[in-house]
Short mmCIF file of C-alpha atoms in Angstrom, two decimals:
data_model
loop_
_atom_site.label_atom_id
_atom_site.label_comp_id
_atom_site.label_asym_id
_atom_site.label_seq_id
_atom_site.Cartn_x
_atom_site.Cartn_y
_atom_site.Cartn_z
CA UNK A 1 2.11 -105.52 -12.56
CA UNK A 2 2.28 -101.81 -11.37
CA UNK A 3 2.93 -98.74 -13.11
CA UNK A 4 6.07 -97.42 -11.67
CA UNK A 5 6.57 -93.49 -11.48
CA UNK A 6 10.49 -92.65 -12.18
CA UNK A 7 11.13 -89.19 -10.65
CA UNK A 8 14.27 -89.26 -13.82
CA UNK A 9 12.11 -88.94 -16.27
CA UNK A 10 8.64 -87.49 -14.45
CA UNK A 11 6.91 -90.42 -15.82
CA UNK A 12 5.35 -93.31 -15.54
CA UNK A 13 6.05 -96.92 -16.56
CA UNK A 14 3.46 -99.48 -17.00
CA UNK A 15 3.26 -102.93 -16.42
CA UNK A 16 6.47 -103.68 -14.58
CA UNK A 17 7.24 -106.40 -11.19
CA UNK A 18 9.19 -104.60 -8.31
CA UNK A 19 11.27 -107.47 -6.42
CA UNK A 20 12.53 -106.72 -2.77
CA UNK A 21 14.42 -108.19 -0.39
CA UNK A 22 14.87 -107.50 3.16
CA UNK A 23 15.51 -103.81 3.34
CA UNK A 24 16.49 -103.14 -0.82
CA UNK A 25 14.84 -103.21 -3.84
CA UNK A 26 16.75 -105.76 -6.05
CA UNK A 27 14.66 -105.88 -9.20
CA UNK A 28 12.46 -104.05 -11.31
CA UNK A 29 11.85 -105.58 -14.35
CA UNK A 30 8.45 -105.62 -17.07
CA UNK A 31 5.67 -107.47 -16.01
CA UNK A 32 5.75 -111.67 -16.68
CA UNK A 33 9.25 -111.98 -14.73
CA UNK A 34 9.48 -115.37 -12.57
CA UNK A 35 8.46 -114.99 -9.10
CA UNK A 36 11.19 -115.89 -6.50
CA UNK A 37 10.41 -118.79 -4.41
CA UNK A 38 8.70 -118.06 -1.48
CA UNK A 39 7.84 -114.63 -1.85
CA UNK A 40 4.83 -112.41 -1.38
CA UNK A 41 3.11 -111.18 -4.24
CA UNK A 42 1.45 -108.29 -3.91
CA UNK A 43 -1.04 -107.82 -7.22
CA UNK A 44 -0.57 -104.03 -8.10
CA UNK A 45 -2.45 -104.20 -11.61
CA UNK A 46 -4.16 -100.51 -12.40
CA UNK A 47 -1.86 -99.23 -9.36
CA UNK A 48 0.99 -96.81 -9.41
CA UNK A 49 3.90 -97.33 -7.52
CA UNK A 50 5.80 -94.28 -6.35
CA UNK A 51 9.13 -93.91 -4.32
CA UNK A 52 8.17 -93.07 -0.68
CA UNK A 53 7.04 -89.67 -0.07
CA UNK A 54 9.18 -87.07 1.76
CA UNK A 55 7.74 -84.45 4.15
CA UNK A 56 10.62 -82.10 4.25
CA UNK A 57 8.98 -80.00 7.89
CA UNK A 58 8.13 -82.18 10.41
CA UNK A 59 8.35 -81.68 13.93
CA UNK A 60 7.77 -85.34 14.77
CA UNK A 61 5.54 -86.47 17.88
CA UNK A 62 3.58 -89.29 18.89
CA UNK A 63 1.72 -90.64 16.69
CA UNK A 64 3.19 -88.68 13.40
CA UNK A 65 4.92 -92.17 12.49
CA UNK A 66 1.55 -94.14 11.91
CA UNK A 67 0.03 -91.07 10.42
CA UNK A 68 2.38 -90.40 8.28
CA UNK A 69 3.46 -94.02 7.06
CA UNK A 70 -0.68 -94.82 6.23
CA UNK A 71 -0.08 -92.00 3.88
CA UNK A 72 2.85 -92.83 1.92
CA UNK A 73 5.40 -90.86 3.79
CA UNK A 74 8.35 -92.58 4.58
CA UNK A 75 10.94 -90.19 5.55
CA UNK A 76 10.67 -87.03 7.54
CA UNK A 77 13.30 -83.54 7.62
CA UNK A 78 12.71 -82.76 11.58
CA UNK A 79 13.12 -79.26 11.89
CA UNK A 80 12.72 -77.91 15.49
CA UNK A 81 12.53 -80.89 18.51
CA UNK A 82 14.06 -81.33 21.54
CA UNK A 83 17.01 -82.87 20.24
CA UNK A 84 16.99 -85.96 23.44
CA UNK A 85 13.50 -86.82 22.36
CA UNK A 86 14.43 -86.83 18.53
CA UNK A 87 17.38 -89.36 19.37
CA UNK A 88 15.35 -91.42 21.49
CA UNK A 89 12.34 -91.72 19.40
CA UNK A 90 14.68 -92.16 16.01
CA UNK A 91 16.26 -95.04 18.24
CA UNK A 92 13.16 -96.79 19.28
CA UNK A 93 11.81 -96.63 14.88
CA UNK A 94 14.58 -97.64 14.15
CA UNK A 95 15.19 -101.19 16.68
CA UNK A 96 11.34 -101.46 15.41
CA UNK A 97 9.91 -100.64 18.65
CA UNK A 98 7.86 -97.66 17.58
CA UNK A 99 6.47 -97.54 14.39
CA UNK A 100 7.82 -94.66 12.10
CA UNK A 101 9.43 -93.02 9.25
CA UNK A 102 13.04 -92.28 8.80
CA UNK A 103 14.02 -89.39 10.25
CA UNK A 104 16.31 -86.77 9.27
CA UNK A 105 17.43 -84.33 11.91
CA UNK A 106 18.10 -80.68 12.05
CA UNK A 107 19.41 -78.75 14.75
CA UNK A 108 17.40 -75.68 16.40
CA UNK A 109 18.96 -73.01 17.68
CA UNK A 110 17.29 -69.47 18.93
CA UNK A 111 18.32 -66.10 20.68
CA UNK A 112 17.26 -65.51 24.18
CA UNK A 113 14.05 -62.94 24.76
CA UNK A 114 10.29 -62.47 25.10
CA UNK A 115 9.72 -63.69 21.75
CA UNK A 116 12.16 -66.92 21.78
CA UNK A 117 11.48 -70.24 20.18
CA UNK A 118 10.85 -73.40 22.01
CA UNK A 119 14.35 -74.70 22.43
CA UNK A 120 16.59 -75.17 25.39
CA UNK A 121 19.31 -74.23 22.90
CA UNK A 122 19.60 -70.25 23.08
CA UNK A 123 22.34 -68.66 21.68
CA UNK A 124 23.62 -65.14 22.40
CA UNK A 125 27.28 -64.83 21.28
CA UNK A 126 29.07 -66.34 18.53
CA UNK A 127 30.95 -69.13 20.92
CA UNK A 128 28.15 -70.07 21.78
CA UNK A 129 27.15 -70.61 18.43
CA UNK A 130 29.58 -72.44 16.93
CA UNK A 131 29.77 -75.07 20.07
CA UNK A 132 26.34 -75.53 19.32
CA UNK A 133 27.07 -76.39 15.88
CA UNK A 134 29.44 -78.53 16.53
CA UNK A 135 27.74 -80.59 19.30
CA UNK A 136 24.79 -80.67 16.79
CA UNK A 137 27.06 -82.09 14.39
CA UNK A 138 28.87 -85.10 16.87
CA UNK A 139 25.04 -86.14 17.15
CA UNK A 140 23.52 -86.14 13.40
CA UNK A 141 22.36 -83.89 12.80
CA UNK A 142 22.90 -82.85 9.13
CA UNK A 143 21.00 -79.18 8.82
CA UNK A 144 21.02 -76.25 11.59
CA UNK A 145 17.50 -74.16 11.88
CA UNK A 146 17.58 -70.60 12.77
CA UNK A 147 15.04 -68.32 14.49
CA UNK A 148 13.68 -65.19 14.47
CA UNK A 149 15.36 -63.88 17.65
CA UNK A 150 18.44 -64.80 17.13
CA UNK A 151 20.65 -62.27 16.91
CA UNK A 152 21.72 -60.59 12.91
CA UNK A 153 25.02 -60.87 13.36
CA UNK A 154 25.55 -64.34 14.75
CA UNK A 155 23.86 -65.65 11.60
CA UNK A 156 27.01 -65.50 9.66
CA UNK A 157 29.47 -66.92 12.13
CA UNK A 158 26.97 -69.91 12.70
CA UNK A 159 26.61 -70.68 8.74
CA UNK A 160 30.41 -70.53 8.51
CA UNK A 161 30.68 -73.18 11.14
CA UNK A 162 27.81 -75.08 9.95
CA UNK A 163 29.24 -75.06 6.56
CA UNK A 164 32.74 -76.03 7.69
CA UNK A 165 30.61 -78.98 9.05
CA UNK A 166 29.33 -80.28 5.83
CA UNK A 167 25.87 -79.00 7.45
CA UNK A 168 22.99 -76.66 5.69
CA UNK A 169 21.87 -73.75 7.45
CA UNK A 170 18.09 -72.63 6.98
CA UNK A 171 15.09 -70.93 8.89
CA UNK A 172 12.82 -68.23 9.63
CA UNK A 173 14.38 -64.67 8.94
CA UNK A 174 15.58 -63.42 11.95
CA UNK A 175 14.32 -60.17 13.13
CA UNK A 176 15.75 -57.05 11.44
CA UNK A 177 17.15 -58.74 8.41
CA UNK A 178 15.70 -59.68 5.08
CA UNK A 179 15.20 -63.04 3.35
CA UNK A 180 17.73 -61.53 0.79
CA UNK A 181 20.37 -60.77 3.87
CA UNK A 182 20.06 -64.01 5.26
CA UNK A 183 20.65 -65.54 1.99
CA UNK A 184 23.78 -63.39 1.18
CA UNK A 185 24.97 -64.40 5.08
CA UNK A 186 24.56 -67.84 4.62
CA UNK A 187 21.22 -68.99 4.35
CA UNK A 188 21.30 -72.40 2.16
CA UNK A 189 17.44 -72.58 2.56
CA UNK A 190 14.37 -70.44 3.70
CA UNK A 191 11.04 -72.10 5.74
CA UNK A 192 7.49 -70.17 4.87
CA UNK A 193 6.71 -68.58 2.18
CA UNK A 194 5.42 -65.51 4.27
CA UNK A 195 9.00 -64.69 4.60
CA UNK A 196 9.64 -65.04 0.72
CA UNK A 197 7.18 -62.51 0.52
CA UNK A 198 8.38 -59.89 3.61
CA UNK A 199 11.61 -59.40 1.78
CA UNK A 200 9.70 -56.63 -0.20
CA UNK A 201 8.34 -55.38 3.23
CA UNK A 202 11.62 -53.69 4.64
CA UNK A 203 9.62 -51.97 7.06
CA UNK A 204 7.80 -55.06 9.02
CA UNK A 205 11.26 -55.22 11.35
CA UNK A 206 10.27 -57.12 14.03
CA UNK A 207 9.25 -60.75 12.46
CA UNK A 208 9.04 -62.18 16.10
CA UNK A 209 5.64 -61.10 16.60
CA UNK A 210 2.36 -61.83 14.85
CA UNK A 211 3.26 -59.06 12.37
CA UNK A 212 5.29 -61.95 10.05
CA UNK A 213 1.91 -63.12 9.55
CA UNK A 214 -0.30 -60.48 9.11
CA UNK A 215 1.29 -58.14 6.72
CA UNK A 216 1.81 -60.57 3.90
CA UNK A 217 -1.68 -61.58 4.56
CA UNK A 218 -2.70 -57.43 4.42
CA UNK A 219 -0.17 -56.66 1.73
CA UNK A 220 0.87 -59.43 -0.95
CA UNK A 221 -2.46 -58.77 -3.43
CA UNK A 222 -0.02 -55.78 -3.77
CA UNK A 223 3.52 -57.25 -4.51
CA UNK A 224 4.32 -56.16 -8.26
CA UNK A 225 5.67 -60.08 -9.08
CA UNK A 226 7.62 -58.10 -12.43
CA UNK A 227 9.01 -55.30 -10.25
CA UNK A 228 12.82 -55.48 -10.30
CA UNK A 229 13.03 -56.47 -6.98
CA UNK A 230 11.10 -59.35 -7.51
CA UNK A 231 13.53 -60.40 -10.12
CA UNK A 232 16.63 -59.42 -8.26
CA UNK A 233 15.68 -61.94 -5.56
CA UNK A 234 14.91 -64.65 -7.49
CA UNK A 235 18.66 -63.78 -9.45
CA UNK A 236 19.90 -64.14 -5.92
CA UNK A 237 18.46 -67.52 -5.00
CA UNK A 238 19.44 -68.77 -8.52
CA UNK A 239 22.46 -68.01 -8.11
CA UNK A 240 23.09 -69.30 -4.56
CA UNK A 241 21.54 -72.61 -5.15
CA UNK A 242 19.31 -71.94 -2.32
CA UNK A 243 15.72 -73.74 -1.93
CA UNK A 244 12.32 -73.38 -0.43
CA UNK A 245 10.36 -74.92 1.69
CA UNK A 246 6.94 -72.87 1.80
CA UNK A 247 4.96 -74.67 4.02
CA UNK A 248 1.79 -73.70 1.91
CA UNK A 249 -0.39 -75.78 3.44
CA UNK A 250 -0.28 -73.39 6.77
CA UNK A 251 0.27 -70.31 4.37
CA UNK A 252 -3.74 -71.32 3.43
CA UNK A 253 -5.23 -72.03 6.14
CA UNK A 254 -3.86 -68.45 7.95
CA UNK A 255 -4.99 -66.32 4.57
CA UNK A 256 -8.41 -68.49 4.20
CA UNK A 257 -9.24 -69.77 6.81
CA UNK A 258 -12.72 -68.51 8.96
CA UNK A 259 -13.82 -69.18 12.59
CA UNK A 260 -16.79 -71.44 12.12
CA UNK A 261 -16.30 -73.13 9.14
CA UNK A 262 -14.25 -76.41 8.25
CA UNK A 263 -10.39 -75.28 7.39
CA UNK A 264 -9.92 -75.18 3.99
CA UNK A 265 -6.86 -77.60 4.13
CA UNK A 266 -8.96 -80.32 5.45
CA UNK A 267 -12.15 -80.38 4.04
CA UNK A 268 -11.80 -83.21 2.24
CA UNK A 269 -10.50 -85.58 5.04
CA UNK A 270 -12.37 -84.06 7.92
CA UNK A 271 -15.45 -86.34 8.38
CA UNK A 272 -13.02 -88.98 8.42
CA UNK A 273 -11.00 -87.50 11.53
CA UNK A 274 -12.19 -88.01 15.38
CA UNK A 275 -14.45 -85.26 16.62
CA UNK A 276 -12.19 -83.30 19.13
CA UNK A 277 -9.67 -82.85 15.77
CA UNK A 278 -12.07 -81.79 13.68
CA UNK A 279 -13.50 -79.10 16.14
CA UNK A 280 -10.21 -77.89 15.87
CA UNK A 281 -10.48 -76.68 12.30
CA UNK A 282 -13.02 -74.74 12.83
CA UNK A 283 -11.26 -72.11 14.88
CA UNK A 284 -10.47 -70.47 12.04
CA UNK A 285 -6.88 -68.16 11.95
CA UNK A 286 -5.34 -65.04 11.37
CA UNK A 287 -7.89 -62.67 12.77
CA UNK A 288 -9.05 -60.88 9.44
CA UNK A 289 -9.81 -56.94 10.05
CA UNK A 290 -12.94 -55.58 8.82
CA UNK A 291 -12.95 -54.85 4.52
CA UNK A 292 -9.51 -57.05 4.60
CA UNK A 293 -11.67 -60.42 3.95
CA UNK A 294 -11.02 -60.47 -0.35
CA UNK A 295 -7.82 -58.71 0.22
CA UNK A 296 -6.71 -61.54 2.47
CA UNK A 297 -8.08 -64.15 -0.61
CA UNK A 298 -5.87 -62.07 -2.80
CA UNK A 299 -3.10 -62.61 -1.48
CA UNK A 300 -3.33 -65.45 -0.66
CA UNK A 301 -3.27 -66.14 -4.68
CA UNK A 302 -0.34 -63.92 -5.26
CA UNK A 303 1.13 -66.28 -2.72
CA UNK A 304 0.52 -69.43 -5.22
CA UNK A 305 1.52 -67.04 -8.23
CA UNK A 306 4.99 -66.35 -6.65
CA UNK A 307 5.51 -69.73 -5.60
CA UNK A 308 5.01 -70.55 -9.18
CA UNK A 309 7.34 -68.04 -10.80
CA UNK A 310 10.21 -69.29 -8.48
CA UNK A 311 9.83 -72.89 -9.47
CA UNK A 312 9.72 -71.64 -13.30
CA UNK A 313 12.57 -69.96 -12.60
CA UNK A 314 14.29 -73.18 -11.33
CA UNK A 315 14.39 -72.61 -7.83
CA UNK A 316 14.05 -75.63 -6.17
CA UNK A 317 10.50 -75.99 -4.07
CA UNK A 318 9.97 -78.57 -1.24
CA UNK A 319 7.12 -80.43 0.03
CA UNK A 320 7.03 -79.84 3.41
CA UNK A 321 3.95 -79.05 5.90
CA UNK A 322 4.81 -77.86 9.83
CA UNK A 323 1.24 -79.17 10.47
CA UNK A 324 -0.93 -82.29 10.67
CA UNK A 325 1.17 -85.66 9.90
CA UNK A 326 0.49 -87.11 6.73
CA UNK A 327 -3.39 -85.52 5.73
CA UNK A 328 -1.20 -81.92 5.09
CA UNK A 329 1.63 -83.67 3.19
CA UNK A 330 -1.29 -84.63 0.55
CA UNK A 331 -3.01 -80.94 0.80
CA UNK A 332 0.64 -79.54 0.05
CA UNK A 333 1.06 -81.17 -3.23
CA UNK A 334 -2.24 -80.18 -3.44
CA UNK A 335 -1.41 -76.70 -3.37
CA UNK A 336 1.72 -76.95 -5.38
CA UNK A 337 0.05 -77.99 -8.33
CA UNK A 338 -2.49 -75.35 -8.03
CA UNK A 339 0.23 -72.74 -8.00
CA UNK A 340 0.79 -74.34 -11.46
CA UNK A 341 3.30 -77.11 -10.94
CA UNK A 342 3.06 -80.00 -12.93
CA UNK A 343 1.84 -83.09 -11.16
CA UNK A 344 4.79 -84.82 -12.36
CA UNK A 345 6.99 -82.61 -10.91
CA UNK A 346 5.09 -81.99 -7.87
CA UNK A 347 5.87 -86.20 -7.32
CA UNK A 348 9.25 -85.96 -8.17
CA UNK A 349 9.90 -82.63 -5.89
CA UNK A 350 8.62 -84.97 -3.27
CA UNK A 351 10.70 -87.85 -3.62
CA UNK A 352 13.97 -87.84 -5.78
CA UNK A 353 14.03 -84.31 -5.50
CA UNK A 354 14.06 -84.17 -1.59
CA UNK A 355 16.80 -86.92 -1.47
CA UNK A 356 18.70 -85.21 -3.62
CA UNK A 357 18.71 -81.88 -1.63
CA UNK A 358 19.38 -83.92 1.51
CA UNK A 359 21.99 -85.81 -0.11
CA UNK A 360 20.62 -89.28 0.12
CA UNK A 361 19.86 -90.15 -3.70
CA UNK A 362 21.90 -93.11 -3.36
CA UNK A 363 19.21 -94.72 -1.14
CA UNK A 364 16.11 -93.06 -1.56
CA UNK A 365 14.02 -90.70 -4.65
CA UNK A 366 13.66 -93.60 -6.95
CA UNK A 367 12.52 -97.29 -7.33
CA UNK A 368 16.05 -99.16 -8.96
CA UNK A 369 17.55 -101.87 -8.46
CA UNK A 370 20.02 -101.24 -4.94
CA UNK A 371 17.88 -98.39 -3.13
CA UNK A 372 16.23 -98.95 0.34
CA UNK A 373 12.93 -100.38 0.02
CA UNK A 374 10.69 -97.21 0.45
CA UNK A 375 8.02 -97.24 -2.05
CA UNK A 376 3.71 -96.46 -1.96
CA UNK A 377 1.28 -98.04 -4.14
CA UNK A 378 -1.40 -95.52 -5.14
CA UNK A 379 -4.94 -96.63 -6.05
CA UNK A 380 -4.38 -94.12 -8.82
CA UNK A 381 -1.77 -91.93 -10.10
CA UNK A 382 -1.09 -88.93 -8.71
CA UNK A 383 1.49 -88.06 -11.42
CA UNK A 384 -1.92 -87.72 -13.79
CA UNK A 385 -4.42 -86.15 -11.13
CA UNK A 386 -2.55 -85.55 -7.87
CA UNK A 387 -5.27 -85.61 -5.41
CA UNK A 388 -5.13 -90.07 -5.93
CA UNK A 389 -1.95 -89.10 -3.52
CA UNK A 390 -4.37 -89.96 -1.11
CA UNK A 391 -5.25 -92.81 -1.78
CA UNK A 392 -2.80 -95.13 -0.41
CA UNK A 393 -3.30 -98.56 -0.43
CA UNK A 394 0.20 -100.17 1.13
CA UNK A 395 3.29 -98.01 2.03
CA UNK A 396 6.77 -100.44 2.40
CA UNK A 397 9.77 -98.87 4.05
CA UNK A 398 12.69 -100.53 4.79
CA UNK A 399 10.90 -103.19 3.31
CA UNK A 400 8.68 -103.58 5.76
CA UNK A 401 4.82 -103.80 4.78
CA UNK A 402 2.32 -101.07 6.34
CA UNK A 403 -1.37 -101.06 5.45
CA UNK A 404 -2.91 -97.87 5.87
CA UNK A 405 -6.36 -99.18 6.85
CA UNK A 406 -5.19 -100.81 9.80
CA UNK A 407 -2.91 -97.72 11.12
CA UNK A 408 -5.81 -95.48 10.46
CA UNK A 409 -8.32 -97.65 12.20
CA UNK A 410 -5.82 -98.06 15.37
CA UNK A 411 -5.79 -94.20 14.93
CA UNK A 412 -9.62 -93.06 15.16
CA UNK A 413 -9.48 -92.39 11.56
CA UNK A 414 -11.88 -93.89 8.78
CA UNK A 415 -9.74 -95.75 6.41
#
């Protein structure tokens, strides 16, 4: 008896039976349906059942699978690992000896220097490059990730190989270009909305160093959002097809954030967190000059108002976090809706419409008849007031049964 969400339509459906078996949903019919024999019943009346959530930036370590599962996310977009440790940790979730989302790989690759990323892969010429690509591509990975010291002019050569692949090719904005240059060279996809916001700051060159950061939290109050640059760049991504992933939940906590007071992001979990994590969020952030403190706020709110003129514009936005497992994938559809997206879109950016970038709406996005077995039943519905995204009362993927009290409890964290 659950009211099912369908990310088709934005909406929700009430009063229906799911049926699943083994690892697929095989039947989702109204409400009153006969009960195979033998099978589990799981009363779901006043509930909302939603396909499994996707957090589309994840850099996946211990503990992120039982974090994230308690709180409806089924399947991570890895975006920087050690690419040994990804395999072997995918591996182990999936023989069922580690418990843990499904994973979706990316590749990372960086240019050598003071400033590189943390990667073992370093590229400096374009053979180098390409092999990369294509031994990222014999393991499965499906997406490479660029860095901010690679080098300008590998960034085409790399997409081109990446592309001939069947692979997408995203990142930060490598030092001395523009989001609008890497887009033109290849770019399919852009992390962080801080470097949405530096391609109107041609003169911040060097985006290795802490500058990335603290100019768009100095200078975005400023950013005339009907200036025609503004709309040339958004002409660009529309007509490039290429998407976002704006990690807002980080973009917030480094514009708002204040040393001795709880991080903004987390205030409403925090008591429920063990004490050494929650001293952590109240380090505060970006340091914040003297005068700058309301012209940091203000930015941070032209932030939210750009992020919301790109998704009217149909550029499609992603849900994904960099940050704490599970607790920020909540905060960023948070944050999504108050830059003015629609909590029914907000849902269906974080489930059909991640599948569908990734190119796995066959299996996953939706609860029909046929797809994997990923679905979260909400003691609300977040589709209607999207904060009930945290409450999660059972999480199934693969068709396997998680109950978030117990993975919190095993966790340090009050269910």
């Amino acid at each position: 008896d659950a009211n099912v969400f369908d990310p088709e339509s934005a909406r929700t459906v009430p009063h229906h039976d799911v049926t699943i078996d083994g690892k697929r949903i095989v039947r989702v019919a109204p409400t009153g349906t006969q009960v195979p024999a033998g099978a589990e019943v799981i009363e779901a009346a006043g509930k909302t059942l939603i396909p499994g959530l996707w957090d589309m930036h994840a850099h996946v370590s211990p503990n992120d699978g039982m974090l994230n599962l308690a709180a409806g996310v089924t399947t991570v977009r890895d975006l920087a690992n050690d690419i040994d440790e990804l395999i072997a940790r995918k591996k182990r979730i999936e023989e069922g000896t580690e418990l843990g989302t499904r994973i979706v790989m990316a590749g990372f690759m960086d240019g050598p220097g003071p400033y590189q990323g943390p990667t073992k892969v370093l590229v400096a010429d374009e053979k180098t490059g390409r092999e990369w690509v294509d031994k990222y591509a014999s393991l499965g990975v499906v997406q490479i990730k660029l860095y901010s010291s690679l080098k300008p002019e590998l960034v085409a050569p790399i997409a081109e190989e990446a592309h001939r692949k069947g692979l997408r090719v995203s990142g930060h904005i490598p030092a001395g270009l523009t989001a609008s240059e890497a887009v033109k060279l290849g770019y399919d996809e852009i992390q962080h909305a801080n470097f949405l916001v530096l391609n109107f700051m041609p003169d911040v060159k060097d985006t290795r160093t802490p500058a990335r950061f603290l100019e768009p939290a100095k200078r975005t109050a400023d950013l005339d959002l009907s200036s025609p640059e503004v709309r040339a760049f958004i002409q660009l991504l529309q007509d490039r097809h290429t998407t976002l992933d704006p990690t807002l939940s980080i973009m917030e906590g480094m514009f708002l954030d204040r040393a001795g007071t709880m991080a903004v992001g987390f205030r409403a979990v925090a008591d429920r967190l063990p004490v050494q994590v929650r001293r952590g969020f109240m380090a505060g952030d970006l340091p914040v000059p003297p005068g700058m403190d309301e012209k940091y706020k203000a930015s941070w709110k032209k932030m939210l108002a750009f992020i919301h003129q790109l998704y009217a514009a149909g550029i499609p936005i992603e849900a994904g976090t960099d940050s704490l497992a599970g607790f920020a994938l909540h905060r960023e559809l948070e944050l999504d809706v108050e830059a003015g997206i629609p909590a029914p879109e907000v849902v269906r950016l974080a489930t059909l419409g991640a599948a569908r970038i990734m190119g796995m709406e066959k299996d996953l996005g939706t609860i029909r008849p046929g797809k994997l077995a990923d679905v979260v039943l909400i003691d609300g519905d977040p589709s209607q007031r999207i904060s009930d995204v945290r409450k999660t009362a059972l999480t199934v993927k693969d068709g396997v049964i998680y109950r978030p009290a117990e993975l919190y409890r095993e966790l340090g964290v009050t269910p």
